[in-house]
Amino acid sequence: MKVRTSSVGETRQVGVALASVLAPGDVVALSGELGTGKTALAQGVASGLGITDRVVSPTFVIVREYGGPTPLAHVDVYRLSHLQELYDLGFDEVIDDTRVVLVEWADRVTPLLPDDRIDVFLQRGAAEEDREIEIVARGRWLGRNAALSTVLQPFEAD
């Protein structure tokens, strides 16, 4: 499914919509160049999960955890040079059924991600604030694709 946004606020709203179908144990893999809205989308997901803390990019700490009605682990692998570093940080313990996990720069660690996930690819659109977002359901998410399509329908690209 492809959606379009024309502002940071709309990108956050896509995250809020996405959060409405997420549950503990779900993994969302975010990919895109610098400045394409990965953190804005993560902020929307956090808001949609009922998290009131300010969500910032975890680039320098790798993993930020947020408590809320549905807890969130926000992982940023931008600064890692080897897949082994993610193992060493205990990434396999972060992915469990107690929280939703968002992974920024996920395309760098695809072999370590579970098969059951949502892949989100963000890229710039024609205008400066425009974003084109492709969302791909994988594994058990294929069975939940109808719910995903329903909540994202207001943002769907023509």
mmCIF file of C-alpha atoms in Angstrom:
data_model
loop_
_atom_site.group_PDB
_atom_site.id
_atom_site.type_symbol
_atom_site.label_atom_id
_atom_site.label_comp_id
_atom_site.label_asym_id
_atom_site.label_seq_id
_atom_site.Cartn_x
_atom_site.Cartn_y
_atom_site.Cartn_z
ATOM 1 C CA MET A 1 0.000 0.000 0.000
ATOM 2 C CA LYS A 2 1.237 3.496 -0.793
ATOM 3 C CA VAL A 3 0.261 6.646 1.046
ATOM 4 C CA ARG A 4 1.201 10.294 0.614
ATOM 5 C CA THR A 5 1.567 13.104 3.100
ATOM 6 C CA SER A 6 2.184 16.802 2.545
ATOM 7 C CA SER A 7 3.439 17.841 5.994
ATOM 8 C CA VAL A 8 5.257 16.546 9.053
ATOM 9 C CA GLY A 9 1.911 16.623 10.864
ATOM 10 C CA GLU A 10 0.326 14.350 8.263
ATOM 11 C CA THR A 11 3.279 11.962 8.489
ATOM 12 C CA ARG A 12 2.703 11.817 12.254
ATOM 13 C CA GLN A 13 -0.996 11.137 11.579
ATOM 14 C CA VAL A 14 -0.035 8.134 9.433
ATOM 15 C CA GLY A 15 1.889 6.906 12.492
ATOM 16 C CA VAL A 16 -1.160 7.421 14.715
ATOM 17 C CA ALA A 17 -3.300 5.461 12.248
ATOM 18 C CA LEU A 18 -0.707 2.684 12.083
ATOM 19 C CA ALA A 19 -0.595 2.516 15.896
ATOM 20 C CA SER A 20 -4.317 1.741 15.984
ATOM 21 C CA VAL A 21 -3.635 -1.746 14.593
ATOM 22 C CA LEU A 22 -0.415 -2.455 16.508
ATOM 23 C CA ALA A 23 -0.127 -4.640 19.588
ATOM 24 C CA PRO A 24 2.705 -5.762 21.866
ATOM 25 C CA GLY A 25 5.017 -8.061 19.921
ATOM 26 C CA ASP A 26 4.643 -6.163 16.646
ATOM 27 C CA VAL A 27 7.715 -4.904 14.797
ATOM 28 C CA VAL A 28 7.686 -1.966 12.381
ATOM 29 C CA ALA A 29 10.784 -1.543 10.196
ATOM 30 C CA LEU A 30 11.329 2.052 9.018
ATOM 31 C CA SER A 31 13.617 2.790 6.070
ATOM 32 C CA GLY A 32 14.433 5.948 4.148
ATOM 33 C CA GLU A 33 17.101 8.563 3.637
ATOM 34 C CA LEU A 34 17.907 11.244 6.207
ATOM 35 C CA GLY A 35 15.052 13.688 6.625
ATOM 36 C CA THR A 36 12.323 11.575 5.064
ATOM 37 C CA GLY A 37 10.194 11.393 8.215
ATOM 38 C CA LYS A 38 11.135 8.200 10.039
ATOM 39 C CA THR A 39 11.205 9.906 13.423
ATOM 40 C CA ALA A 40 8.024 11.892 12.679
ATOM 41 C CA LEU A 41 6.244 8.640 11.860
ATOM 42 C CA ALA A 42 7.647 7.104 15.071
ATOM 43 C CA GLN A 43 6.312 10.085 17.043
ATOM 44 C CA GLY A 44 2.872 9.453 15.588
ATOM 45 C CA VAL A 45 3.014 5.758 16.449
ATOM 46 C CA ALA A 46 4.021 6.613 20.022
ATOM 47 C CA SER A 47 1.181 9.110 20.330
ATOM 48 C CA GLY A 48 -1.268 6.564 18.928
ATOM 49 C CA LEU A 49 -0.078 4.018 21.506
ATOM 50 C CA GLY A 50 -0.897 6.486 24.289
ATOM 51 C CA ILE A 51 2.697 7.469 25.061
ATOM 52 C CA THR A 52 2.929 11.035 26.352
ATOM 53 C CA ASP A 53 6.730 11.341 26.613
ATOM 54 C CA ARG A 54 8.529 13.361 23.955
ATOM 55 C CA VAL A 55 9.831 10.926 21.326
ATOM 56 C CA VAL A 56 13.199 11.775 19.803
ATOM 57 C CA SER A 57 15.538 9.904 17.514
ATOM 58 C CA PRO A 58 17.534 7.363 19.530
ATOM 59 C CA THR A 59 20.589 7.664 17.237
ATOM 60 C CA PHE A 60 23.147 8.119 20.009
ATOM 61 C CA VAL A 61 21.654 5.648 22.499
ATOM 62 C CA ILE A 62 20.485 3.064 19.932
ATOM 63 C CA VAL A 63 17.361 2.071 21.929
ATOM 64 C CA ARG A 64 14.902 4.307 23.753
ATOM 65 C CA GLU A 65 12.080 2.706 25.667
ATOM 66 C CA TYR A 66 8.792 4.420 26.418
ATOM 67 C CA GLY A 67 6.163 3.299 28.889
ATOM 68 C CA GLY A 68 2.475 3.692 28.246
ATOM 69 C CA PRO A 69 -0.695 1.683 27.757
ATOM 70 C CA THR A 70 1.260 -0.132 25.024
ATOM 71 C CA PRO A 71 5.028 0.202 25.671
ATOM 72 C CA LEU A 72 7.353 1.071 22.805
ATOM 73 C CA ALA A 73 11.005 0.364 22.030
ATOM 74 C CA HIS A 74 12.385 2.813 19.457
ATOM 75 C CA VAL A 75 15.592 1.470 17.905
ATOM 76 C CA ASP A 76 17.925 3.411 15.603
ATOM 77 C CA VAL A 77 20.702 1.398 13.963
ATOM 78 C CA TYR A 78 22.169 4.271 11.909
ATOM 79 C CA ARG A 79 25.470 4.362 13.819
ATOM 80 C CA LEU A 80 26.087 0.612 13.893
ATOM 81 C CA SER A 81 28.781 -0.687 11.570
ATOM 82 C CA HIS A 82 28.200 -4.443 11.943
ATOM 83 C CA LEU A 83 25.147 -6.620 12.480
ATOM 84 C CA GLN A 84 26.942 -8.256 15.410
ATOM 85 C CA GLU A 85 26.731 -4.957 17.316
ATOM 86 C CA LEU A 86 22.957 -5.238 17.393
ATOM 87 C CA TYR A 87 23.213 -8.772 18.805
ATOM 88 C CA ASP A 88 25.698 -7.521 21.393
ATOM 89 C CA LEU A 89 23.222 -4.846 22.475
ATOM 90 C CA GLY A 90 20.607 -7.540 23.205
ATOM 91 C CA PHE A 91 18.315 -6.747 20.284
ATOM 92 C CA ASP A 92 16.800 -10.232 20.447
ATOM 93 C CA GLU A 93 15.617 -9.393 23.983
ATOM 94 C CA VAL A 94 14.009 -6.132 22.833
ATOM 95 C CA ILE A 95 11.739 -7.986 20.417
ATOM 96 C CA ASP A 96 9.248 -9.728 22.674
ATOM 97 C CA ASP A 97 5.509 -9.641 23.334
ATOM 98 C CA THR A 98 5.625 -6.862 25.916
ATOM 99 C CA ARG A 99 6.025 -3.891 23.561
ATOM 100 C CA VAL A 100 5.817 -2.591 20.016
ATOM 101 C CA VAL A 101 9.250 -2.208 18.405
ATOM 102 C CA LEU A 102 10.090 0.443 15.804
ATOM 103 C CA VAL A 103 13.429 0.092 14.003
ATOM 104 C CA GLU A 104 14.820 3.113 12.125
ATOM 105 C CA TRP A 105 17.276 2.399 9.289
ATOM 106 C CA ALA A 106 15.881 -1.143 9.285
ATOM 107 C CA ASP A 107 17.201 -1.840 5.776
ATOM 108 C CA ARG A 108 20.681 -2.029 7.378
ATOM 109 C CA VAL A 109 19.687 -4.961 9.619
ATOM 110 C CA THR A 110 17.055 -6.820 7.603
ATOM 111 C CA PRO A 111 18.564 -10.275 8.320
ATOM 112 C CA LEU A 112 18.035 -9.710 12.060
ATOM 113 C CA LEU A 113 14.405 -8.660 11.798
ATOM 114 C CA PRO A 114 11.580 -11.111 12.382
ATOM 115 C CA ASP A 115 9.656 -12.334 9.345
ATOM 116 C CA ASP A 116 6.435 -11.068 10.942
ATOM 117 C CA ARG A 117 6.671 -7.305 10.559
ATOM 118 C CA ILE A 118 5.528 -4.219 8.719
ATOM 119 C CA ASP A 119 8.104 -2.593 6.442
ATOM 120 C CA VAL A 120 7.679 1.148 5.940
ATOM 121 C CA PHE A 121 9.705 2.869 3.209
ATOM 122 C CA LEU A 122 9.689 6.681 3.267
ATOM 123 C CA GLN A 123 10.911 8.970 0.517
ATOM 124 C CA ARG A 124 10.594 12.603 -0.454
ATOM 125 C CA GLY A 125 7.823 13.575 -2.832
ATOM 126 C CA ALA A 126 7.586 16.335 -5.428
ATOM 127 C CA ALA A 127 7.322 19.255 -2.966
ATOM 128 C CA GLU A 128 9.670 19.811 -0.014
ATOM 129 C CA GLU A 129 7.233 18.597 2.665
ATOM 130 C CA ASP A 130 5.677 15.811 0.539
ATOM 131 C CA ARG A 131 6.407 12.229 1.520
ATOM 132 C CA GLU A 132 5.602 9.019 -0.302
ATOM 133 C CA ILE A 133 5.292 6.114 2.091
ATOM 134 C CA GLU A 134 5.099 2.482 1.047
ATOM 135 C CA ILE A 135 3.848 0.031 3.648
ATOM 136 C CA VAL A 136 4.420 -3.689 3.156
ATOM 137 C CA ALA A 137 2.933 -6.369 5.404
ATOM 138 C CA ARG A 138 5.085 -9.457 5.956
ATOM 139 C CA GLY A 139 4.499 -12.821 7.607
ATOM 140 C CA ARG A 140 1.481 -12.934 9.930
ATOM 141 C CA TRP A 141 0.754 -9.306 9.018
ATOM 142 C CA LEU A 142 -0.604 -10.556 5.690
ATOM 143 C CA GLY A 143 -3.612 -11.798 7.671
ATOM 144 C CA ARG A 144 -4.058 -8.337 9.202
ATOM 145 C CA ASN A 145 -3.576 -6.473 5.928
ATOM 146 C CA ALA A 146 -7.276 -5.548 5.644
ATOM 147 C CA ALA A 147 -7.183 -3.746 9.009
ATOM 148 C CA LEU A 148 -3.982 -2.005 7.976
ATOM 149 C CA SER A 149 -5.518 -0.897 4.667
ATOM 150 C CA THR A 150 -8.623 0.413 6.431
ATOM 151 C CA VAL A 151 -6.773 2.682 8.872
ATOM 152 C CA LEU A 152 -4.419 4.008 6.194
ATOM 153 C CA GLN A 153 -7.092 4.546 3.531
ATOM 154 C CA PRO A 154 -7.465 8.316 4.240
ATOM 155 C CA PHE A 155 -3.801 8.796 3.249
ATOM 156 C CA GLU A 156 -3.807 6.424 0.284
ATOM 157 C CA ALA A 157 -1.993 7.632 -2.829
ATOM 158 C CA ASP A 158 -3.951 7.817 -6.073
#
